[in-house]
Short mmCIF file of C-alpha atoms in Angstrom, two decimals:
data_model
loop_
_atom_site.label_atom_id
_atom_site.label_comp_id
_atom_site.label_asym_id
_atom_site.label_seq_id
_atom_site.Cartn_x
_atom_site.Cartn_y
_atom_site.Cartn_z
CA MET A 1 0.00 0.00 0.00
CA HIS A 2 2.88 2.35 0.77
CA THR A 3 4.28 1.76 -2.73
CA LEU A 4 0.88 2.41 -4.32
CA ALA A 5 0.55 5.62 -2.31
CA LYS A 6 3.90 6.81 -3.68
CA GLY A 7 2.74 5.95 -7.20
CA ILE A 8 -0.49 7.90 -6.69
CA LEU A 9 1.53 10.90 -5.50
CA VAL A 10 3.69 10.80 -8.64
CA THR A 11 0.58 10.61 -10.83
CA LEU A 12 -0.96 13.56 -9.01
CA GLU A 13 2.24 15.58 -9.45
CA ILE A 14 2.21 14.90 -13.20
CA LEU A 15 -1.45 15.90 -13.48
CA ALA A 16 -1.07 18.99 -11.28
CA ILE A 17 1.57 20.35 -13.66
CA SER A 18 0.27 19.15 -17.02
CA MET A 19 -3.43 19.99 -16.62
CA PRO A 20 -3.29 23.79 -16.15
CA ILE A 21 -0.46 24.24 -18.65
CA SER A 22 -2.27 22.14 -21.26
CA VAL A 23 -5.34 24.36 -20.87
CA LEU A 24 -3.23 27.48 -21.40
CA LEU A 25 -1.56 25.87 -24.41
CA GLY A 26 -4.93 24.89 -25.86
CA ILE A 27 -6.26 28.43 -25.51
CA ALA A 28 -3.07 29.89 -27.01
CA LEU A 29 -3.03 27.50 -29.98
CA GLY A 30 -6.74 27.87 -30.65
CA THR A 31 -6.49 31.66 -30.55
CA ALA A 32 -3.35 31.70 -32.70
CA ARG A 33 -5.03 29.63 -35.41
CA VAL A 34 -7.81 32.19 -35.69
CA TYR A 35 -6.09 35.53 -35.10
CA GLY A 36 -2.41 34.92 -35.85
CA ASN A 37 -0.61 36.02 -38.98
CA VAL A 38 0.33 33.49 -41.66
CA ILE A 39 3.50 32.37 -39.87
CA ILE A 40 1.91 32.05 -36.43
CA ARG A 41 -1.11 30.21 -37.86
CA GLY A 42 1.21 27.87 -39.70
CA ILE A 43 3.28 27.07 -36.60
CA ALA A 44 0.19 26.58 -34.43
CA SER A 45 -1.46 24.38 -37.06
CA ALA A 46 1.68 22.26 -37.43
CA ILE A 47 1.84 21.68 -33.67
CA VAL A 48 -1.84 20.73 -33.48
CA ILE A 49 -1.72 18.42 -36.51
CA ALA A 50 1.41 16.70 -35.24
CA PHE A 51 0.35 16.06 -31.68
CA ARG A 52 -3.22 15.16 -32.57
CA GLY A 53 -1.82 12.72 -35.11
CA PHE A 54 0.83 11.08 -32.92
CA PRO A 55 -0.42 8.53 -30.39
CA VAL A 56 0.44 9.66 -26.86
CA LEU A 57 2.70 6.63 -26.43
CA VAL A 58 4.69 7.51 -29.56
CA THR A 59 4.97 11.14 -28.41
CA LEU A 60 6.50 10.08 -25.10
CA LEU A 61 8.99 7.77 -26.83
CA LEU A 62 9.96 10.47 -29.34
CA ILE A 63 10.63 12.99 -26.58
CA PHE A 64 12.56 10.54 -24.42
CA PHE A 65 14.63 8.75 -27.07
CA GLY A 66 14.48 11.15 -30.00
CA LEU A 67 15.87 14.17 -28.17
CA SER A 68 18.63 12.06 -26.63
CA ASP A 69 20.02 11.51 -30.14
CA PHE A 70 20.69 15.26 -30.22
CA GLY A 71 22.35 15.24 -26.81
CA ILE A 72 19.26 16.48 -24.97
CA TYR A 73 18.29 14.33 -22.00
CA VAL A 74 14.79 14.85 -20.66
CA PRO A 75 14.14 13.04 -17.34
CA PRO A 76 11.26 10.52 -17.42
CA PHE A 77 9.00 12.64 -15.21
CA TRP A 78 9.36 15.70 -17.42
CA THR A 79 9.05 13.59 -20.56
CA ALA A 80 5.60 12.55 -19.36
CA VAL A 81 4.63 16.10 -18.39
CA ILE A 82 5.75 17.62 -21.70
CA GLY A 83 4.16 14.85 -23.76
CA PHE A 84 0.83 15.11 -21.97
CA ILE A 85 0.80 18.91 -22.25
CA LEU A 86 1.46 18.81 -26.00
CA CYS A 87 -1.10 16.08 -26.75
CA SER A 88 -3.88 17.32 -24.49
CA GLY A 89 -3.31 20.98 -25.36
CA SER A 90 -3.51 20.22 -29.08
CA TYR A 91 -6.89 18.54 -28.70
CA GLN A 92 -8.18 21.30 -26.43
CA SER A 93 -7.18 23.91 -29.00
CA GLU A 94 -9.74 22.55 -31.45
CA TYR A 95 -12.55 23.17 -28.97
CA VAL A 96 -11.28 26.70 -28.40
CA ARG A 97 -10.93 27.42 -32.11
CA GLY A 98 -14.44 26.14 -32.78
CA ALA A 99 -15.82 28.21 -29.91
CA ILE A 100 -14.15 31.37 -31.22
CA ARG A 101 -15.54 30.75 -34.70
CA SER A 102 -19.04 30.36 -33.27
CA ILE A 103 -19.12 33.87 -31.77
CA ASP A 104 -21.17 36.34 -33.79
CA ILE A 105 -19.04 38.74 -35.81
CA GLY A 106 -21.29 41.56 -34.64
CA GLN A 107 -19.54 41.48 -31.29
CA SER A 108 -16.20 42.16 -32.96
CA LEU A 109 -17.70 45.02 -34.93
CA ALA A 110 -19.22 46.47 -31.76
CA ALA A 111 -15.86 46.25 -29.96
CA ARG A 112 -14.13 48.11 -32.79
CA SER A 113 -16.86 50.74 -32.87
CA ILE A 114 -16.08 51.74 -29.28
CA GLY A 115 -12.35 52.02 -29.98
CA MET A 116 -11.06 48.67 -28.72
CA THR A 117 -7.84 47.35 -30.21
CA LYS A 118 -7.78 43.84 -31.68
CA PHE A 119 -5.91 42.61 -28.61
CA GLN A 120 -8.49 44.10 -26.25
CA GLU A 121 -11.33 42.68 -28.33
CA VAL A 122 -9.91 39.16 -28.19
CA LEU A 123 -8.91 39.34 -24.52
CA TYR A 124 -12.03 40.95 -23.07
CA ILE A 125 -14.82 40.07 -25.50
CA ILE A 126 -14.00 36.93 -27.47
CA LEU A 127 -11.95 34.68 -25.19
CA PRO A 128 -14.23 34.80 -22.11
CA GLN A 129 -17.14 33.63 -24.26
CA ALA A 130 -15.03 31.09 -26.13
CA VAL A 131 -13.77 29.50 -22.92
CA ARG A 132 -17.35 29.16 -21.67
CA ARG A 133 -18.43 27.50 -24.90
CA ALA A 134 -15.39 25.21 -25.05
CA PHE A 135 -15.48 24.30 -21.36
CA LEU A 136 -17.18 20.91 -21.72
CA GLY A 137 -14.74 19.78 -24.41
CA ILE A 138 -11.74 21.01 -22.43
CA THR A 139 -12.82 19.18 -19.27
CA ASN A 140 -13.42 15.98 -21.24
CA GLU A 141 -9.86 16.18 -22.54
CA LEU A 142 -8.55 16.66 -18.99
CA ILE A 143 -10.40 13.52 -17.91
CA TYR A 144 -8.83 11.64 -20.83
CA LEU A 145 -5.48 12.96 -19.63
CA VAL A 146 -6.02 11.24 -16.27
CA GLN A 147 -6.76 7.99 -18.08
CA TYR A 148 -3.73 8.01 -20.36
CA SER A 149 -1.39 9.24 -17.62
CA SER A 150 -0.73 5.53 -17.06
CA LEU A 151 1.36 5.60 -20.25
CA ALA A 152 4.09 7.40 -18.32
CA PHE A 153 5.34 3.98 -17.21
CA VAL A 154 6.82 3.33 -20.68
CA VAL A 155 9.56 5.89 -20.03
CA GLY A 156 10.21 4.67 -16.49
CA VAL A 157 8.03 6.98 -14.41
CA PRO A 158 7.02 5.18 -11.18
CA GLU A 159 3.40 6.36 -11.33
CA MET A 160 0.54 4.31 -9.94
CA PHE A 161 0.06 2.00 -12.94
CA ALA A 162 3.78 1.20 -13.00
CA VAL A 163 3.98 0.36 -9.30
CA THR A 164 0.76 -1.67 -9.49
CA LYS A 165 2.16 -3.62 -12.44
CA THR A 166 5.37 -4.29 -10.51
CA PHE A 167 3.41 -5.42 -7.44
CA ASN A 168 1.38 -7.84 -9.55
CA SER A 169 4.50 -9.30 -11.17
CA LEU A 170 5.88 -10.05 -7.68
CA TYR A 171 2.75 -11.48 -6.05
CA PHE A 172 0.56 -12.39 -9.05
CA ARG A 173 -2.77 -11.21 -7.71
CA PRO A 174 -4.15 -9.53 -10.85
CA VAL A 175 -7.82 -9.32 -9.86
CA GLU A 176 -7.23 -7.61 -6.50
CA THR A 177 -4.34 -5.51 -7.79
CA PHE A 178 -5.95 -4.05 -10.89
CA THR A 179 -9.38 -3.72 -9.28
CA THR A 180 -7.75 -1.52 -6.65
CA LEU A 181 -6.07 0.50 -9.39
CA ALA A 182 -9.37 0.90 -11.26
CA VAL A 183 -11.06 2.17 -8.09
CA VAL A 184 -8.28 4.72 -7.56
CA TYR A 185 -8.70 6.03 -11.13
CA LEU A 186 -12.48 6.15 -10.66
CA VAL A 187 -12.14 8.15 -7.44
CA MET A 188 -9.71 10.60 -9.06
CA ILE A 189 -11.98 11.17 -12.04
CA SER A 190 -15.06 11.51 -9.83
CA VAL A 191 -13.33 14.21 -7.79
CA LEU A 192 -12.41 16.01 -11.02
CA VAL A 193 -15.99 15.84 -12.29
CA VAL A 194 -17.28 17.42 -9.07
CA PHE A 195 -14.59 20.10 -9.28
CA PHE A 196 -15.39 20.88 -12.92
CA ARG A 197 -19.11 21.14 -12.17
CA GLY A 198 -18.30 23.72 -9.52
CA ILE A 199 -16.40 25.75 -12.10
CA GLU A 200 -19.29 25.34 -14.56
CA ARG A 201 -21.67 26.92 -12.08
CA ARG A 202 -19.32 29.88 -11.66
CA LEU A 203 -18.94 30.33 -15.42
CA ALA A 204 -22.63 29.91 -16.18
CA ILE A 205 -24.63 32.87 -17.41
CA PRO A 206 -28.20 32.85 -15.99
CA GLY A 207 -30.57 31.21 -18.46
CA ILE A 208 -27.76 29.71 -20.57
CA GLU A 209 -26.46 26.16 -20.20
CA ILE A 210 -22.78 25.61 -20.98
CA THR A 211 -22.84 21.85 -20.44
CA THR A 212 -25.02 18.86 -21.02
CA LYS A 213 -26.54 16.80 -18.24
#
């Protein structure tokens, strides 16, 4: 149990770092693909296409082994964090981009008519609405992130799936071992769902639903 607790702590550390940064990356990429110049749009699109196209497992292996060929060593923990941020953020960016596109152009025209700069328009008018509209998709991606965080074991991170797998190889009690692991994942995701619903209520505009039941 002590070993599992240490594995859970490592998993929580990975998620605590990768979740908020992936959200920021998703918002930045989604915004860049709509409002950036040709070069910025091209770079943002290339990042999104690449990391939506690569399986998460392949992304982790490329970061860990690929960069080492150029003399850059990324520790296993940070390999997992970087890989999860890039993959999750790329998916989240599509929700943000779609949400931005869905906002009526009249709001942009109104912002310009009162003297707002493009930056002010995006920051104060467009993004707050886009984040509300994209919130459900973003939170779904964060839940997926919890699920595929178990892939960190392939680069040697002693997270909870890795330590559970090691425990089972020593004592061969697969039913009890992996049932316990499944319950831990279920509890973590349930806590996240409750947390996200609290944020939904704060973001909600009276009379407008931002999520489905």
